[in-house]
Amino acid sequence: MRTRRTAPNADEPATYTWQPVPGELSVAAMRLGHDPVADGSYEAHSHDFPGLAYFWADGGVVRTGKHVRHVEAGDLFVIAPGDVMGQAHCDDLAGAQGWGVFFTADALGPETPGAHLAWRTHPLLFPFVHGGATSALRLKVPAEQRDEWTARIEALSDELAHRREGYREAVSAHLVLLLVGVSRLAADVVGDLRENAEPLLAEVFEVIEHRYPEPLSLREVAAAVSISPGHLTSTVRRRTGRTVQEWITERRMVQARRLLAVTELPVSDIGRQVGFPDAGYFARTFGKVHKMSPTQWRRVNG
């Protein structure tokens, strides 16, 4: 799991963006426990990708937003893109026993939109719609299900570590089953979220989804949702950790990767299909995001 840290300004927490690694699944699993750091604390931050933190036993502290939550057995924290994880001390997870699972929308299959819109349209991702809220959603795994949850995540981690034949399919299957479990636990909460969904963000990402193949600017998105560009920029960044332009680029890159992997179209044609009439600008943008050219990416992943 490789991420890039950005800090909009001194008054806002840092945001970590998942950096795609050619040939690797965008899924990561890590044990959560006592892990001291040199400076004695972890900074407040958010991610632009979702995650789960599951604890099968009592112990430790999780700081989400302005809340300090003492971990209890069965706690499951649903961390949405944009959720702020509070500044933590090095001993917060002393005695904790749990797992963290992080992923991007791409991991659920080639038809899942790779933008924030995905968290509002994919049936297994609606529990993550609360992104940008004051704290991560806290659910409770029933006692009789905890061994199964632990075994599922351990199996996912083992597949990622050993990469045996068929591991991609196995990882995707384990992840889907975990998200099915989250959706069932969050059924009541999801009903509330559907009634109180963020209409502005939904509109913004609908515009991006329909218009990313053509030239599209912040000003045009703002006009489409009838608010000023400045207000749109601050709202989207505050709620998701990214700017509107970054979301437009992300959606274009997801489609570009798909076309590079499953077609033999020339790179220039792919660029035009994802909103880059200038082939050179497409190649530069792709290279900045992926640290390699579209041609190199296709060679690795084709």
XYZ file of C-alpha atoms in Angstrom:
302
model
C 0.000 0.000 0.000
C 1.646 3.206 -1.213
C 0.143 6.584 -0.397
C 0.946 10.229 -1.046
C 0.487 12.841 1.681
C -0.897 16.285 0.885
C -1.609 19.102 3.330
C -3.980 21.776 1.928
C -3.002 24.310 4.599
C -1.924 24.526 8.213
C -5.522 24.577 9.469
C -6.614 21.350 7.747
C -5.533 17.758 8.416
C -3.326 16.020 5.876
C -4.926 13.792 3.261
C -3.446 10.490 2.093
C -4.092 9.428 -1.511
C -3.679 5.817 -2.671
C -0.928 5.564 -5.284
C -1.678 2.733 -7.751
C 1.141 0.216 -8.180
C 1.192 -1.443 -11.622
C 0.114 -5.056 -11.446
C -1.018 -4.896 -7.809
C -4.524 -5.006 -6.359
C -5.676 -1.860 -4.569
C -6.384 -3.777 -1.364
C -4.340 -3.798 1.844
C -4.718 -5.546 5.199
C -2.686 -4.734 8.296
C -2.706 -5.739 11.927
C -3.720 -3.049 14.396
C -1.810 -3.066 17.649
C 0.943 -1.348 19.594
C 3.207 0.335 17.069
C 5.221 3.203 18.618
C 6.612 5.934 16.384
C 9.666 8.088 16.810
C 7.928 11.375 17.560
C 5.383 9.829 19.908
C 2.220 10.627 17.924
C 0.377 10.237 14.643
C -0.969 13.365 12.972
C -4.642 13.993 12.357
C -5.400 12.924 8.783
C -7.939 11.566 6.326
C -7.807 9.187 3.352
C -9.368 9.548 -0.080
C -10.169 5.815 -0.007
C -12.349 3.769 2.366
C -11.295 1.407 5.102
C -12.429 -0.832 7.941
C -10.926 -1.198 11.401
C -12.138 -4.345 13.164
C -11.233 -5.325 16.754
C -12.009 -8.760 18.135
C -11.028 -7.937 21.729
C -11.116 -5.046 24.202
C -8.129 -2.715 24.283
C -6.784 0.528 22.872
C -8.228 3.854 21.807
C -9.414 5.073 18.398
C -9.663 8.820 17.733
C -12.153 9.747 15.005
C -13.042 13.361 14.412
C -13.350 14.944 17.859
C -14.291 11.669 19.521
C -12.040 9.437 21.631
C -13.449 5.931 21.569
C -12.243 3.163 23.868
C -12.162 -0.038 21.853
C -14.486 -2.853 22.852
C -14.603 -6.402 21.523
C -16.520 -6.513 18.252
C -16.009 -2.841 17.381
C -16.041 -2.197 13.632
C -15.175 1.307 12.430
C -16.332 2.123 8.897
C -13.897 4.788 7.668
C -15.222 6.716 4.695
C -13.178 8.797 2.260
C -12.734 12.158 3.962
C -13.311 10.969 7.538
C -10.780 12.659 9.806
C -8.871 10.359 12.114
C -7.755 12.419 15.095
C -4.187 12.932 16.223
C -3.161 9.774 18.029
C -0.535 8.971 20.636
C 1.928 6.131 20.257
C 0.251 4.029 22.957
C -3.332 4.448 21.722
C -3.419 0.911 20.329
C -1.398 -0.696 23.108
C -3.186 -3.936 23.884
C -5.442 -3.661 20.843
C -6.171 -6.760 18.791
C -7.561 -6.040 15.375
C -7.187 -5.624 11.642
C -7.363 -2.718 9.232
C -8.553 -3.292 5.655
C -8.236 -0.550 3.026
C -9.188 -0.590 -0.647
C -10.301 1.465 -3.632
C -13.441 1.138 -5.738
C -11.411 -0.553 -8.495
C -10.994 -3.600 -6.270
C -14.709 -4.406 -6.620
C -14.501 -4.924 -10.354
C -14.057 -3.124 -13.657
C -17.592 -1.726 -13.738
C -17.313 0.188 -10.450
C -16.797 3.920 -11.048
C -13.440 4.997 -9.654
C -14.668 8.258 -8.198
C -16.533 9.407 -5.124
C -19.733 8.668 -7.067
C -19.005 4.982 -6.429
C -19.708 5.385 -2.714
C -23.229 6.508 -3.640
C -24.088 3.961 -6.321
C -22.491 0.605 -5.486
C -24.839 -1.394 -3.223
C -21.989 -2.593 -1.009
C -20.475 0.863 -0.525
C -23.388 2.848 0.810
C -22.225 2.520 4.445
C -19.284 4.711 3.345
C -21.528 7.556 2.165
C -21.056 9.424 5.424
C -17.597 10.550 4.251
C -16.470 13.853 5.728
C -18.688 13.423 8.786
C -17.368 14.269 12.227
C -16.254 10.713 12.889
C -16.115 7.208 11.445
C -19.232 5.082 11.694
C -19.004 2.665 14.636
C -20.769 -0.682 14.343
C -20.763 -3.777 16.547
C -20.086 -7.297 15.261
C -22.167 -9.800 17.299
C -20.156 -12.147 19.520
C -21.160 -15.234 17.539
C -19.801 -13.691 14.300
C -16.435 -12.401 15.552
C -14.385 -15.550 14.878
C -15.757 -15.613 11.323
C -14.811 -11.944 10.783
C -11.289 -12.540 12.089
C -10.835 -15.634 9.913
C -12.117 -13.798 6.817
C -9.660 -10.923 7.205
C -6.774 -13.281 8.022
C -7.561 -15.242 4.853
C -7.591 -12.018 2.805
C -4.248 -10.984 4.312
C -2.759 -14.416 3.584
C -3.813 -14.214 -0.079
C -2.242 -10.766 -0.423
C 0.974 -11.918 1.245
C 1.551 -15.145 -0.734
C -0.064 -14.336 -4.094
C -0.791 -17.917 -5.035
C -2.502 -18.700 -8.317
C -5.973 -17.181 -8.296
C -5.184 -14.798 -5.433
C -6.823 -11.841 -7.183
C -10.152 -13.600 -7.376
C -9.770 -14.845 -3.792
C -8.994 -11.347 -2.455
C -11.963 -9.855 -4.299
C -14.249 -12.585 -2.967
C -13.105 -12.065 0.642
C -13.495 -8.291 0.293
C -17.007 -8.584 -1.138
C -18.051 -10.892 1.705
C -16.647 -8.437 4.259
C -18.607 -5.593 2.671
C -21.765 -7.699 2.620
C -21.264 -8.143 6.361
C -20.790 -4.389 6.822
C -23.948 -3.639 4.845
C -25.989 -6.023 6.984
C -24.668 -4.558 10.230
C -25.278 -1.029 8.952
C -28.805 -1.622 7.624
C -30.501 0.803 10.006
C -27.783 3.427 9.661
C -27.862 3.157 5.877
C -31.591 3.874 5.901
C -30.927 7.130 7.758
C -28.117 8.028 5.371
C -30.339 7.527 2.341
C -32.783 10.039 3.794
C -30.034 12.513 4.666
C -27.610 12.010 1.759
C -25.485 14.937 0.631
C -27.383 16.269 -2.413
C -24.667 18.733 -3.480
C -21.929 16.084 -3.613
C -24.271 13.678 -5.367
C -24.924 16.328 -8.018
C -21.231 17.116 -8.431
C -20.237 13.503 -8.987
C -23.166 12.911 -11.310
C -21.883 15.785 -13.467
C -18.371 14.317 -13.417
C -19.629 10.823 -14.272
C -21.582 12.026 -17.293
C -19.148 14.643 -18.612
C -15.616 13.392 -17.834
C -15.104 12.173 -21.459
C -15.273 15.799 -22.650
C -13.311 18.903 -21.606
C -14.634 19.774 -18.139
C -13.489 22.535 -15.777
C -14.246 23.485 -12.180
C -16.183 26.496 -13.445
C -18.377 24.288 -15.663
C -19.109 21.875 -12.808
C -19.969 24.810 -10.546
C -22.324 26.242 -13.171
C -24.019 22.854 -13.553
C -24.808 22.695 -9.813
C -25.551 26.446 -9.545
C -22.990 27.536 -6.944
C -19.801 29.570 -7.111
C -16.511 27.842 -8.008
C -14.952 28.977 -4.726
C -17.744 27.571 -2.581
C -17.745 24.336 -4.576
C -13.992 23.920 -4.161
C -14.042 24.418 -0.382
C -17.086 22.179 0.125
C -15.802 19.252 -1.928
C -12.320 19.443 -0.410
C -13.710 19.601 3.120
C -16.057 16.663 2.583
C -13.807 14.380 0.505
C -10.202 15.521 0.948
C -9.824 16.226 -2.784
C -10.553 19.075 -5.161
C -13.119 18.894 -7.962
C -10.346 18.822 -10.563
C -8.632 15.939 -8.774
C -11.893 13.959 -8.876
C -12.285 14.681 -12.589
C -8.740 13.454 -13.198
C -9.297 10.356 -11.030
C -12.401 9.369 -13.002
C -10.550 9.847 -16.281
C -7.580 7.790 -15.099
C -9.787 4.881 -14.064
C -11.327 4.729 -17.533
C -7.926 5.168 -19.173
C -6.530 2.196 -17.221
C -9.474 0.053 -18.290
C -9.064 0.928 -21.947
C -5.308 0.353 -21.822
C -5.804 -3.054 -20.217
C -8.655 -4.452 -22.326
C -8.283 -2.785 -25.753
C -5.570 -2.257 -28.326
C -6.610 1.334 -29.027
C -3.732 3.773 -29.628
C -2.831 5.834 -26.567
C -3.877 9.040 -28.326
C -7.363 7.619 -29.002
C -7.717 6.572 -25.361
C -6.720 10.063 -24.274
C -9.436 11.586 -26.444
C -12.041 9.163 -25.091
C -11.308 10.204 -21.499
C -11.307 13.955 -22.013
C -7.765 14.746 -23.215
C -7.791 16.015 -26.822
C -4.058 16.694 -26.516
C -2.180 13.349 -26.494
C 0.887 14.909 -24.892
C -1.118 16.370 -22.018
C -2.807 13.001 -21.471
C 0.559 11.238 -21.326
C 1.964 13.816 -18.878
C -1.084 13.613 -16.620
C -1.087 9.803 -16.686
C 2.629 9.744 -15.920
C 2.231 12.123 -12.985
C -0.433 9.881 -11.427
C 1.107 6.474 -12.206
C 4.856 7.247 -12.346
C 5.058 5.689 -15.807
C 3.757 6.365 -19.304
C 0.475 4.891 -20.619
C 2.491 2.620 -22.926
C 4.599 1.301 -20.035
C 1.497 0.765 -17.903
C -0.147 -1.230 -20.706
C 2.993 -3.366 -21.089
C 2.927 -4.248 -17.371
C -0.809 -4.799 -17.081
C -1.844 -5.950 -20.551
